[in-house]
XYZ file of C-alpha atoms in Angstrom:
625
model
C -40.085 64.625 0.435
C -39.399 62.974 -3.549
C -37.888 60.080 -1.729
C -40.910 59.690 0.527
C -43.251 59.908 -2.173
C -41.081 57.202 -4.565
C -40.928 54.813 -1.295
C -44.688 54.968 -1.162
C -45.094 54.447 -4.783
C -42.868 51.531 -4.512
C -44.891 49.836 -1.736
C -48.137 50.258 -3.434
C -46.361 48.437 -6.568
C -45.437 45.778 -4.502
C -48.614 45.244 -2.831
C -50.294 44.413 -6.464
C -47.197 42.309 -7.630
C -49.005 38.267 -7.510
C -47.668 36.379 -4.482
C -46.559 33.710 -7.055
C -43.861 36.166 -7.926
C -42.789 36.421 -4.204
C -42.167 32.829 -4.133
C -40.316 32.377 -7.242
C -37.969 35.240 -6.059
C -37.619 33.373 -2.312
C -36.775 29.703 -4.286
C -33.673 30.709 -5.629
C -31.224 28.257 -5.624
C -28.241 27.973 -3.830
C -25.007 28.455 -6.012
C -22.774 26.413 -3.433
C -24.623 23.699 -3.423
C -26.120 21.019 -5.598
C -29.751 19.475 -4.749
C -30.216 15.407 -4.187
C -32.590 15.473 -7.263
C -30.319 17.407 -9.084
C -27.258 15.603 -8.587
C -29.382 12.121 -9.206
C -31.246 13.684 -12.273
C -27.719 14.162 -13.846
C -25.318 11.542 -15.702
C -22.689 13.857 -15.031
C -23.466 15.008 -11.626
C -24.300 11.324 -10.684
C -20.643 10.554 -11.492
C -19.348 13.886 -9.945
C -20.995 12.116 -6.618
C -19.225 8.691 -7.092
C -15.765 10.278 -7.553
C -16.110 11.563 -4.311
C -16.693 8.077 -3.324
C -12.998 7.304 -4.513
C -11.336 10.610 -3.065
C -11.240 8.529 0.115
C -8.338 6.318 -1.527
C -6.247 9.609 -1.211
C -2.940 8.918 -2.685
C -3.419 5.000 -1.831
C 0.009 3.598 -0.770
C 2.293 6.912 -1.371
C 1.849 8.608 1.537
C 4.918 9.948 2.840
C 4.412 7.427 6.105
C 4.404 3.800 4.490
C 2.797 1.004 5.626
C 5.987 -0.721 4.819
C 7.646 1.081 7.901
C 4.980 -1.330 10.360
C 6.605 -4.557 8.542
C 9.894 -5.922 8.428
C 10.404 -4.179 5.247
C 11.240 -0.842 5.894
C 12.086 2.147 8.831
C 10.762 5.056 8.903
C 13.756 7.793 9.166
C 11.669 10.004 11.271
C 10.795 10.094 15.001
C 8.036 11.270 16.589
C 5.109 10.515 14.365
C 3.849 7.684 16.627
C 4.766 4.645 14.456
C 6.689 3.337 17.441
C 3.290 3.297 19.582
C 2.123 0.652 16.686
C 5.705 -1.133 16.421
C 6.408 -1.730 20.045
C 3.079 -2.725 21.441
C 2.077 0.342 23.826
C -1.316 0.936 20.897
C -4.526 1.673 22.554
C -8.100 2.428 22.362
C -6.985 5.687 23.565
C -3.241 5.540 22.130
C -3.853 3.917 18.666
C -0.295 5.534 17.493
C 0.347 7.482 14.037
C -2.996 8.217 12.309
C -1.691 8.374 8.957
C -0.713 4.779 7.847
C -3.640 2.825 8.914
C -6.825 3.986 7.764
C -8.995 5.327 10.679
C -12.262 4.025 11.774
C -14.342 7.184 11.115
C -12.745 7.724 8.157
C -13.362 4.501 6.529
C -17.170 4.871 7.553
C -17.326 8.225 6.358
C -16.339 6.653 3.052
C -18.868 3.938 3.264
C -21.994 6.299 4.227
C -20.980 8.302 0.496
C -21.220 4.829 -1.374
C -24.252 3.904 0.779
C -26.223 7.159 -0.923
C -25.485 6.521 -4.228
C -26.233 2.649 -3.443
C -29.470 3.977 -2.309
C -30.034 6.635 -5.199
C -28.680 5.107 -8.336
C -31.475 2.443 -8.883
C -34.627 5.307 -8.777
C -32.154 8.184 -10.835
C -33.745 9.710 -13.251
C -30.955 10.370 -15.951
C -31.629 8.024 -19.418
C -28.116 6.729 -19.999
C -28.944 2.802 -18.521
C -25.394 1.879 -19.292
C -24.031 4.527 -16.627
C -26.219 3.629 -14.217
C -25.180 0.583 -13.673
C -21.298 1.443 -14.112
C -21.451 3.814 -11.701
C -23.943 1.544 -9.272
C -21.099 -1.064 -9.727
C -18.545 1.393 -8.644
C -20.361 1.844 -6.201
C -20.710 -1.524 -4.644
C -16.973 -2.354 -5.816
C -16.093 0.677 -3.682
C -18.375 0.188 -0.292
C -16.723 -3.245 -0.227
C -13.357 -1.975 -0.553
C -13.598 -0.267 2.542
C -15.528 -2.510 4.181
C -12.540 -4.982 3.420
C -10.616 -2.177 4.897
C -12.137 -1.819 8.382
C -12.081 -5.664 8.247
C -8.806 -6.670 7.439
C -7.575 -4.245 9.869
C -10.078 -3.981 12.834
C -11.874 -7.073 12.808
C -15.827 -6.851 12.028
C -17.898 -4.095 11.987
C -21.663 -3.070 12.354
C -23.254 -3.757 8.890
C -24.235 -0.342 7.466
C -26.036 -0.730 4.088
C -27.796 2.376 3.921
C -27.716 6.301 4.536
C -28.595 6.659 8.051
C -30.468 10.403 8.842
C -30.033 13.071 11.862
C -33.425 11.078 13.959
C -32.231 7.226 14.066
C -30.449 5.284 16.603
C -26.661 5.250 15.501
C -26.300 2.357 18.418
C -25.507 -0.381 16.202
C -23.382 -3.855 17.161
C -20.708 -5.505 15.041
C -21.866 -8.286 12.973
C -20.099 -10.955 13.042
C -16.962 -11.891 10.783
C -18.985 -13.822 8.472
C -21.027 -11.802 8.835
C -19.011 -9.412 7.088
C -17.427 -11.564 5.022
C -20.514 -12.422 3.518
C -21.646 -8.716 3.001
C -18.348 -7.872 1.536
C -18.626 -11.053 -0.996
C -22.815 -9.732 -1.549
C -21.985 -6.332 -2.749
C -18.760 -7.656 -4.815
C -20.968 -10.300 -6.781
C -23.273 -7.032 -7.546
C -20.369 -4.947 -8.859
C -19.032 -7.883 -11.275
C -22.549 -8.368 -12.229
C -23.235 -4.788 -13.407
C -19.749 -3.536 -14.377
C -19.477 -6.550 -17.090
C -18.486 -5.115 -20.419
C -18.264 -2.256 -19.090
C -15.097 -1.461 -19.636
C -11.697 -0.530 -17.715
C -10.603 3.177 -17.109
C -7.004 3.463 -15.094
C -8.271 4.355 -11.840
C -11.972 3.057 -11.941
C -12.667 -0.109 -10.963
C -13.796 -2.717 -13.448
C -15.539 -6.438 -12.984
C -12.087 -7.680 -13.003
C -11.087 -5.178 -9.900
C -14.292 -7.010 -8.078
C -12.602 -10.547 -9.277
C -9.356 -9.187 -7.727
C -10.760 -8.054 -4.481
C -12.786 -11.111 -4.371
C -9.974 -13.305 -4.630
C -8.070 -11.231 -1.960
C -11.100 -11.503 0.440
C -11.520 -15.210 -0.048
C -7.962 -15.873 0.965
C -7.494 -13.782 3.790
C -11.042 -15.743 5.384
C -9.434 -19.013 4.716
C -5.910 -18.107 6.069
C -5.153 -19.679 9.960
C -5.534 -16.119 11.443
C -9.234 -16.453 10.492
C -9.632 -20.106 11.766
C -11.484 -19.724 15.054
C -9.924 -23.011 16.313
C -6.364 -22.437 15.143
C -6.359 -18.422 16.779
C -7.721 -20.192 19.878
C -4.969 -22.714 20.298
C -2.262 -20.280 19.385
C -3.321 -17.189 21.484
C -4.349 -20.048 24.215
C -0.463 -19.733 26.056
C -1.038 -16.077 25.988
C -4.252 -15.845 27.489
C -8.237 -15.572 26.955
C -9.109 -14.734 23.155
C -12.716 -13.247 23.970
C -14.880 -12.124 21.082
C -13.600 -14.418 18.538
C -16.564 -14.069 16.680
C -15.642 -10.480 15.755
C -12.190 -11.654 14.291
C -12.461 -15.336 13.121
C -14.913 -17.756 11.868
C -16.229 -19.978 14.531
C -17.630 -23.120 12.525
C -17.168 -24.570 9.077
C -15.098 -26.227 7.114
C -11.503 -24.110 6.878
C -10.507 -26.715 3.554
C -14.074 -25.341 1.627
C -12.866 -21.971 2.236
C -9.365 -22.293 1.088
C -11.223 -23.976 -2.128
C -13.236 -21.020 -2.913
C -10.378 -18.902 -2.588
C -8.715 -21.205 -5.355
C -11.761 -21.029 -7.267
C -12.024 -17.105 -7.244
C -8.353 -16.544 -7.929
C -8.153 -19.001 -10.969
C -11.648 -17.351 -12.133
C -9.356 -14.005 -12.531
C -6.501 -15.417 -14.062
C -8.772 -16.887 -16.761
C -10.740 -13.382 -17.372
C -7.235 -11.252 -18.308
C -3.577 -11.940 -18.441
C -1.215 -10.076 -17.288
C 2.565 -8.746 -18.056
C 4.688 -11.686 -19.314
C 3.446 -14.315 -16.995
C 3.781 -16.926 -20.254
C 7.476 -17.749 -20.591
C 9.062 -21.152 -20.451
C 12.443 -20.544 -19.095
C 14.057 -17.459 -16.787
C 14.631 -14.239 -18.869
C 18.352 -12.952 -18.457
C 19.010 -10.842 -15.339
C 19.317 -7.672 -17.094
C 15.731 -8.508 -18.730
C 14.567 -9.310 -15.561
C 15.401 -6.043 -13.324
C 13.784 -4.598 -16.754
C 10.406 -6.130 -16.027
C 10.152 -5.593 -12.047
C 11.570 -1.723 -12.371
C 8.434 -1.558 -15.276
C 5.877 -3.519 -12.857
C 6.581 -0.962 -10.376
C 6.369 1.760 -12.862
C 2.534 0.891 -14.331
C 3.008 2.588 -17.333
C 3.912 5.918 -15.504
C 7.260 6.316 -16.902
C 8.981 7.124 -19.909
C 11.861 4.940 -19.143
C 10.315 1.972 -18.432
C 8.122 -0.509 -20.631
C 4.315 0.579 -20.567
C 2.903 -2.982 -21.195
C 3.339 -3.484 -17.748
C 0.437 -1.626 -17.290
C -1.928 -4.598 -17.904
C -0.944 -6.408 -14.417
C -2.763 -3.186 -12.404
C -6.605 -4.108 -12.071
C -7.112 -1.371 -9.432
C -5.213 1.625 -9.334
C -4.787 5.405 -7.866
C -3.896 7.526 -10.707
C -2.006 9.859 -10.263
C -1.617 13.773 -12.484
C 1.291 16.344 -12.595
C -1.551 18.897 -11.835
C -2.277 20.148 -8.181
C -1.727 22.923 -5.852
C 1.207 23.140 -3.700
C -0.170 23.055 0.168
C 2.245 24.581 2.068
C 5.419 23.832 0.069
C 4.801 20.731 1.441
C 5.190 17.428 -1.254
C 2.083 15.576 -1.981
C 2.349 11.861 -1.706
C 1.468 9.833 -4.918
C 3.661 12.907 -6.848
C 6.524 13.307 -4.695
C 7.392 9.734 -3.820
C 11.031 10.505 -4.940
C 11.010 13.012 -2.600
C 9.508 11.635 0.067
C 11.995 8.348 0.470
C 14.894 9.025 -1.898
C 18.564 9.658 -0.843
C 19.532 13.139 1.244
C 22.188 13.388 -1.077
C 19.383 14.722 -3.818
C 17.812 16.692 -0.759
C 15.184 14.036 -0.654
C 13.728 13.127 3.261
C 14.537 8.978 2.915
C 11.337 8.143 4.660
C 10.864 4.491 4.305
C 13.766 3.298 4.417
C 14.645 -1.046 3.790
C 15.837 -2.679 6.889
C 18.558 -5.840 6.782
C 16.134 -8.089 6.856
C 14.655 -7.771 3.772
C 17.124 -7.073 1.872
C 18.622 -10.668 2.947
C 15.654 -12.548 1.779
C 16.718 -11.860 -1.400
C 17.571 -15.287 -3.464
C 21.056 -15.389 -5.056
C 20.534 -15.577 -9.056
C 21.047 -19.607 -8.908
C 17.745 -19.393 -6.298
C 19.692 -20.526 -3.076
C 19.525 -18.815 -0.054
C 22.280 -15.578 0.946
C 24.057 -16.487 4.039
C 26.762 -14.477 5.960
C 28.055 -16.942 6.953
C 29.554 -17.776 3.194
C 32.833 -15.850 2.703
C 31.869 -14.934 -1.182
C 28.530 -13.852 0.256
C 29.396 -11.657 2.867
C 32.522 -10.147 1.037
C 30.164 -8.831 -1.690
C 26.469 -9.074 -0.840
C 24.709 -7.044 -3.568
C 26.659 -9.448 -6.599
C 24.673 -11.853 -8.337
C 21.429 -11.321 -6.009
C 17.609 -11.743 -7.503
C 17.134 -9.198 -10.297
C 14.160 -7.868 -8.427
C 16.784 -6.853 -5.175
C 18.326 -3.822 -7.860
C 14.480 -2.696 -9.068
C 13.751 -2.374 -5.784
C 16.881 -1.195 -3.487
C 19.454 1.381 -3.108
C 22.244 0.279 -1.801
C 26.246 1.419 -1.293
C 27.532 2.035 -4.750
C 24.428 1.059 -6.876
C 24.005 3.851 -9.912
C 21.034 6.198 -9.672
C 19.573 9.276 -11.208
C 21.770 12.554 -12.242
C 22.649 14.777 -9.119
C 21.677 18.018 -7.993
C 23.833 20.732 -9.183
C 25.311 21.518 -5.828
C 26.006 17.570 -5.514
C 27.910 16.964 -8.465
C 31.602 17.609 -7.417
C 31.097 15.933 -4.509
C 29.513 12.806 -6.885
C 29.709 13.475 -10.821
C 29.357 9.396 -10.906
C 25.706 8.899 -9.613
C 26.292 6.616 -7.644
C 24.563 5.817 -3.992
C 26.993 6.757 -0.793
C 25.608 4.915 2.273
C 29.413 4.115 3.995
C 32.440 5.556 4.959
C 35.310 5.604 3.076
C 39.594 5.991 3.305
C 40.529 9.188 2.353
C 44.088 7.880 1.939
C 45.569 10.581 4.195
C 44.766 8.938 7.364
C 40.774 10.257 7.851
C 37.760 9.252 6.015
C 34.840 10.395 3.901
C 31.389 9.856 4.491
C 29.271 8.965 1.998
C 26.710 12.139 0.457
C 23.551 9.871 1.317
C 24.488 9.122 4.652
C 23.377 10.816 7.795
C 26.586 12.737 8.042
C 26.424 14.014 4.330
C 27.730 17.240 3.716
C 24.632 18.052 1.889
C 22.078 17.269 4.436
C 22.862 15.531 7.484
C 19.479 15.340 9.129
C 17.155 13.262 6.717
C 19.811 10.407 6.081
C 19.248 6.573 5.789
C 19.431 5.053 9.286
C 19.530 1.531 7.508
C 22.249 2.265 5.109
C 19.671 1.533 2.456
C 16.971 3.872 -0.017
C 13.952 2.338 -1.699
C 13.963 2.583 -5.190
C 10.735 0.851 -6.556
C 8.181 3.048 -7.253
C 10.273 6.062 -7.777
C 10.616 7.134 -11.434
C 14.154 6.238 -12.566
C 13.807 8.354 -15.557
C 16.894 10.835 -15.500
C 14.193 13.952 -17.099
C 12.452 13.672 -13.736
C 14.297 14.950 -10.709
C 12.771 14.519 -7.740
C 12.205 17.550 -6.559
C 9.174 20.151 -5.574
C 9.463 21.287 -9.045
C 8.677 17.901 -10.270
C 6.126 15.467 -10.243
C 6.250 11.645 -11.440
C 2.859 9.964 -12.252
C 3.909 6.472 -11.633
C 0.023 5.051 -10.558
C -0.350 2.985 -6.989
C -1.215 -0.547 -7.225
C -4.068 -1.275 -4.942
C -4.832 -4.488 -6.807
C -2.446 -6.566 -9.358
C -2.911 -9.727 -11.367
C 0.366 -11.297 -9.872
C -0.897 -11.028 -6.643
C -3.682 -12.762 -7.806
C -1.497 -15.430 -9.238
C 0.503 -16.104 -5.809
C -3.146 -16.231 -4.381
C -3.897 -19.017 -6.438
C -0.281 -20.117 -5.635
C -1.096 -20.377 -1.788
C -4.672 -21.531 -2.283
C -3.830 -24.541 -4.635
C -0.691 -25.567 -1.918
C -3.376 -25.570 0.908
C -5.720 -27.227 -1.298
C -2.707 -30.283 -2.308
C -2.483 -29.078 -6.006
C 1.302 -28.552 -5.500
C 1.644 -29.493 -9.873
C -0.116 -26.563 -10.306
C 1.634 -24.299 -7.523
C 4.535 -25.048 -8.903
C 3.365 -23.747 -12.991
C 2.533 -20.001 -11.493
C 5.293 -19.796 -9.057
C 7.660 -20.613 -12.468
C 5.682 -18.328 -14.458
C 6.298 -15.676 -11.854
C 9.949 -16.210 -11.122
C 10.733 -16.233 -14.992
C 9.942 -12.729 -15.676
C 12.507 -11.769 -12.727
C 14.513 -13.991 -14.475
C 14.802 -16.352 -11.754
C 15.229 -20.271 -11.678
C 12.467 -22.950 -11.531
C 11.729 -24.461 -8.403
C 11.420 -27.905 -7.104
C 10.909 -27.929 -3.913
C 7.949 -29.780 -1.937
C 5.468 -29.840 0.770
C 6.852 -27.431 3.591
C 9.643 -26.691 2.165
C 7.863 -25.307 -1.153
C 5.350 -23.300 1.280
C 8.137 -21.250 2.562
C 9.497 -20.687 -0.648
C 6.248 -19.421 -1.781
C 5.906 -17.198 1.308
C 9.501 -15.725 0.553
C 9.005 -15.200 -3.210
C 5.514 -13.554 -2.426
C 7.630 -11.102 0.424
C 9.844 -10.499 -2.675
C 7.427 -9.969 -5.345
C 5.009 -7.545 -3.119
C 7.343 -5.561 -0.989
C 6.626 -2.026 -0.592
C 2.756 -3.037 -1.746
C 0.864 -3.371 1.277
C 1.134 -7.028 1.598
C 3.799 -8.143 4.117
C 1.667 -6.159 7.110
C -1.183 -8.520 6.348
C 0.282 -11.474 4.868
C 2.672 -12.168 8.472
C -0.274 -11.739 10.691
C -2.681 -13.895 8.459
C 0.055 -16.728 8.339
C 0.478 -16.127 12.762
C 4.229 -15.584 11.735
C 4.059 -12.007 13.188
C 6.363 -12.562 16.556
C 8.956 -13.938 14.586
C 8.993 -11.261 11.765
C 6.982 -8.079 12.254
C 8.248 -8.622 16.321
C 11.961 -9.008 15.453
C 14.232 -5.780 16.111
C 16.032 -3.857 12.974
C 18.873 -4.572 11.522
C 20.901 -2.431 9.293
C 24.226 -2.392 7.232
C 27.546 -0.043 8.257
C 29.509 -0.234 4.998
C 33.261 0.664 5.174
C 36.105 1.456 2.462
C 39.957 1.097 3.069
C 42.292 1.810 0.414
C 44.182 -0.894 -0.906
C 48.206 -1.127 -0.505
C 49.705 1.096 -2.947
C 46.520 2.280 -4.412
C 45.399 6.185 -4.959
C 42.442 7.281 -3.789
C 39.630 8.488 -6.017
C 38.657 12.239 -5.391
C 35.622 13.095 -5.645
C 35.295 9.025 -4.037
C 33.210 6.556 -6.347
C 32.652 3.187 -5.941
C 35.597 0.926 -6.827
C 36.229 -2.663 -5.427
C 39.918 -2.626 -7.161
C 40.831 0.564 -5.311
C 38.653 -0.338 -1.486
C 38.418 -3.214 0.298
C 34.859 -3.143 0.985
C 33.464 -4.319 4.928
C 30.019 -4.755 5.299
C 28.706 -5.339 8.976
C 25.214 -6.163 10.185
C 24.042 -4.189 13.378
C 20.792 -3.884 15.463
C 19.544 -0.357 15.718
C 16.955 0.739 17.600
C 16.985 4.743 17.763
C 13.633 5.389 16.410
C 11.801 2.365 17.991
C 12.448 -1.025 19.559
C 10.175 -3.460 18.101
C 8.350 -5.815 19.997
C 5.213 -8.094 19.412
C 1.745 -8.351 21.574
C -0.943 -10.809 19.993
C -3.001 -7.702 20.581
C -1.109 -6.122 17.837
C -2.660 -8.689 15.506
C -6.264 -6.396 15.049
C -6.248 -2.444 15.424
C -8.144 -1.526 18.548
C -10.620 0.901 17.831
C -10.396 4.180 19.404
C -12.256 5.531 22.559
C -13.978 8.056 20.720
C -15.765 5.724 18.305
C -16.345 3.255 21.480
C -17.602 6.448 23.216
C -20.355 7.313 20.336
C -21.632 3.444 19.863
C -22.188 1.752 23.278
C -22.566 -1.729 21.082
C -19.179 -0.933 20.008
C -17.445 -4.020 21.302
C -13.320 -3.860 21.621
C -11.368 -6.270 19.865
C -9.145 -8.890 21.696
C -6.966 -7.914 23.846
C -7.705 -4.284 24.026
């Protein structure tokens, strides 16, 4: 009966509480959540909202699956990840292959719908710092063309989104053109160097000069052949129809004015910044020279390299020794070292470099390595390009300390890819080879192990334990010079070609060149290869150029590496590398046990998949597909 009598008390107290109370208590907030006029009414918030917009970089280029792997740069060790639907031609709109590489359609639009809302919020937000406005506005635009450069570069055009679409409108929208696009792309990347000047540069924010950079990379792609509409035609036209060539190619103007922009924007960059030791008058030494490439591909993210080099990034993922272990499973832009090093340090040797590569490395006096010369194929990794050791592991080059279980087997730290005399009538195969003691399922199949972009500093194993912060690249003032480069030989400026391909080859310690007309185009496109591998590059660069068939499309070759000992001589135990104890054979070989590479002009463009045809009818397929 008391708790009747309290209930009833209580009701009548509620009854006389003002309804204005009521409401207030119904309006809470939600604590999971953060309102639009909140988040816009905030400096900090407002910038909380943009980072998102960059989350969609992920770890950039250091992914465990590399990019490099769809190029004739690199194999990837292992099978059934669906790189070989991309590499031999069976890709889809329903098959479109590993989903990890390449970004995805939905993804990339996902991404452009978060810089569309703060696009559409920033200019009406109600925060007083002016200055971050527009920084973060600029980000903004820097970053919705970014992926709109993205969907273009590996699609073909798109439908023009440029703002937030709600849950009531009609999401049936055709692709523009690629002008079209083009245009857009140039639009919002004129806005971001507008508003982000003097703004400053934070690593891993983009600046004016990352708009410059993009800019100059957008220009060149649109005036390269693969984007002429009449040169496609007459080059797909023994293959069959090229239908929709609006969507992938312009279709009228003047191809020479658009190679001259492309000059324009690239020298435009070039004048704004400088970047790491691109003024020298004669070839470092090579020692200096592996120096500078191994602290290029470092960006300042390791102690034993030179940080300066950090001035040629202009657009970077950063990358932090703080995050939570999914899974035991290595994160990408930490565990790079992990992710492609040698099994003999119980890495996984992901992306591995294929023969071809590592042939189009110059010798140090700039001419060409050949098999066919004796000296050359008797010892092919002696007096190569400086830039071949910053970048590849091969038989007997030295590397970081072992793993404690490794080091009787090699206290010499030295890379094992071959097979070597044991001097009582058997042989030895090599720790990093896929029949290494250690681990004999996550060996090279090329014989080789990248080694740019993994910290060489002997305090960082590379290990789950471990984390380098070495930062990816996504944009780089020497790429920006061989832009110019290409641009000024397409524009007849060869004088001037000729000054930044010097520049460029000095800091690798490399020779001048002198070479002319076609001649000096393929040298360009080789020291470019060079320069960039591992970056991205060589996927675009062979299909813009309509080389693809004869590079991307060739089959993989790899290096067997064998040891005999020498009359009389005593074999070393534990083995190391010694050419005055072995006679060293190096054979060339096709291999094709993960894939067997083909080419389809098809494979030029991405198809996009069924289920983004399936949600926008306009959705028109690229050609071929």
């Amino acid at each position: 009966m008391k708790n009747i009598k309290l209930y009833s008390i209580l009701i009548a107290v509620m009854a006389i509480v003002p309804i204005s109370c009521s409401e207030d208590y119904l309006e809470t907030k939600p604590l999971d959540k953060v309102s639009s006029d909140a988040t816009w009414g905030d400096g900090a918030l407002s910038e909380a909202f943009v980072f998102g917009v960059y989350s969609h970089l992920n770890y950039g280029g250091f992914e465990e699956e590399g990019l490099a792997s769809l190029t004739d740069e690199a194999m990837f060790t292992h099978s059934g990840r669906g790189i070989n639907v991309i590499n031999e031609g069976t890709l889809s709109p329903t098959g479109t292959g590993n989903v990890n590489i390449i970004p995805q359609w939905d993804e990339l639009f996902s991404a452009i719908r978060q810089a569309n809302i703060a696009i559409a919020e920033l200019p009406n937000a109600t925060f007083g710092d002016d200055g971050l406005r527009d920084r973060l506005l600029g980000e903004s635009y820097f970053l919705r063309a970014y992926y709109y450069h993205q969907v273009v570069r590996y699609y073909g055009s798109s439908p023009i989104i440029d703002k937030p679409y709600g849950l009531d409108e009609d999401y049936a929208i055709a692709r523009g053109t690629y002008e079209e696009n083009i245009n857009f792309i140039l639009s919002d990347l004129d806005q971001a160097i507008a508003l982000l000047k003097d703004k400053g540069a934070t690593p891993g924010r983009a600046s004016d000069l990352s708009a410059m950079g993009l800019k100059s990379r957008v220009l060149l792609y649109a005036a390269s052949d693969l984007r002429h509409g009449p040169t496609v035609s007459a080059q797909s036209s023994a293959h069959g129809s090229y239908g929709n060539l609006e969507l992938v190619a312009y279709t009228s103007g003047d191809q020479a004015s658009r190679w001259n922009a492309a000059k324009v924007a690239s020298k435009a960059l070039l004048d704004a910044t400088t970047g790491y030791k691109l003024d020298l008058s004669g070839p470092v030494s090579p020692e200096e020279g592996e120096a500078n490439y191994v602290a290029l591909s470092m960006g300042g993210g390791s102690g034993a390299a030179d940080a300066a080099a950090h001035s040629d990034i202009l657009f970077e993922r950063t990358h932090s020794a703080l995050y939570t272990v999914e899974s035991n499973w290595p994160l990408g832009g930490i565990h790079q070292g992990i992710n492609n090093g040698p099994n003999g340090y119980h890495n996984w040797a992901g992306n591995t470099p294929i023969q071809q590569l590592v042939d189009d490395y110059e010798m140090m006096d700039g001419s060409k390595f050949d098999w066919e010369n004796p000296e050359h194929a008797a010892s092919p990794y002696t007096d190569r390009d400086p830039r071949f050791y910053a970048t590849i592991l091969y038989d007997g080059a030295d590397w970081k300390p072992r793993p404690s279980d490794v080091v009787s087997i090699d206290p010499y730290d030295q890379i094992q890819t071959g097979t070597y005399d044991d001097g009582a009538g058997g042989t030895i195969a090599g720790v990093d080879t896929r029949n290494s003691v250690i681990e004999n399922w996550n060996g090279s199949r090329t014989g080789y192990y990248v080694r740019k972009f993994i910290d060489p500093d002997p305090s960082v194993p590379d290990n789950m334990s471990s984390a380098q912060l070495v930062p990816w690249p996504f944009i780089r003032y020497t790429e920006i010079a061989l832009n110019y480069v290409e641009a000024c030989l397409e524009t007849g400026d060869e004088a001037e070609a000729i000054l930044w391909l010097n520049r460029i080859r000095y800091r690798a310690g490399m020779p001048a060149v002198s070479a002319t007309g076609s001649e000096l185009v393929e040298l360009y496109r080789n020291e470019r290869r060079i320069e960039l591998a591992y970056e991205e590059q060589r996927y675009f660069d062979a299909r813009r150029w309509l080389i693809a068939p004869e590079t991307l499309g060739r089959g993989i070759k790899v290096i067997k590496v064998t040891a005999t000992l020498k009359t009389g001589a005593t074999p070393h135990v534990p083995y190391r590398y010694d050419p005055e104890v072995y006679d060293y054979t190096y054979n060339v070989v096709d291999n094709t046990e993960n894939e067997t590479r083909t080419w389809e002009d098809k494979m030029y463009f991405m198809p996009i998949s069924r289920d983004e045809i399936n949600r926008n009818e306009l959705l028109v397929q690229n050609p071929g597909y």
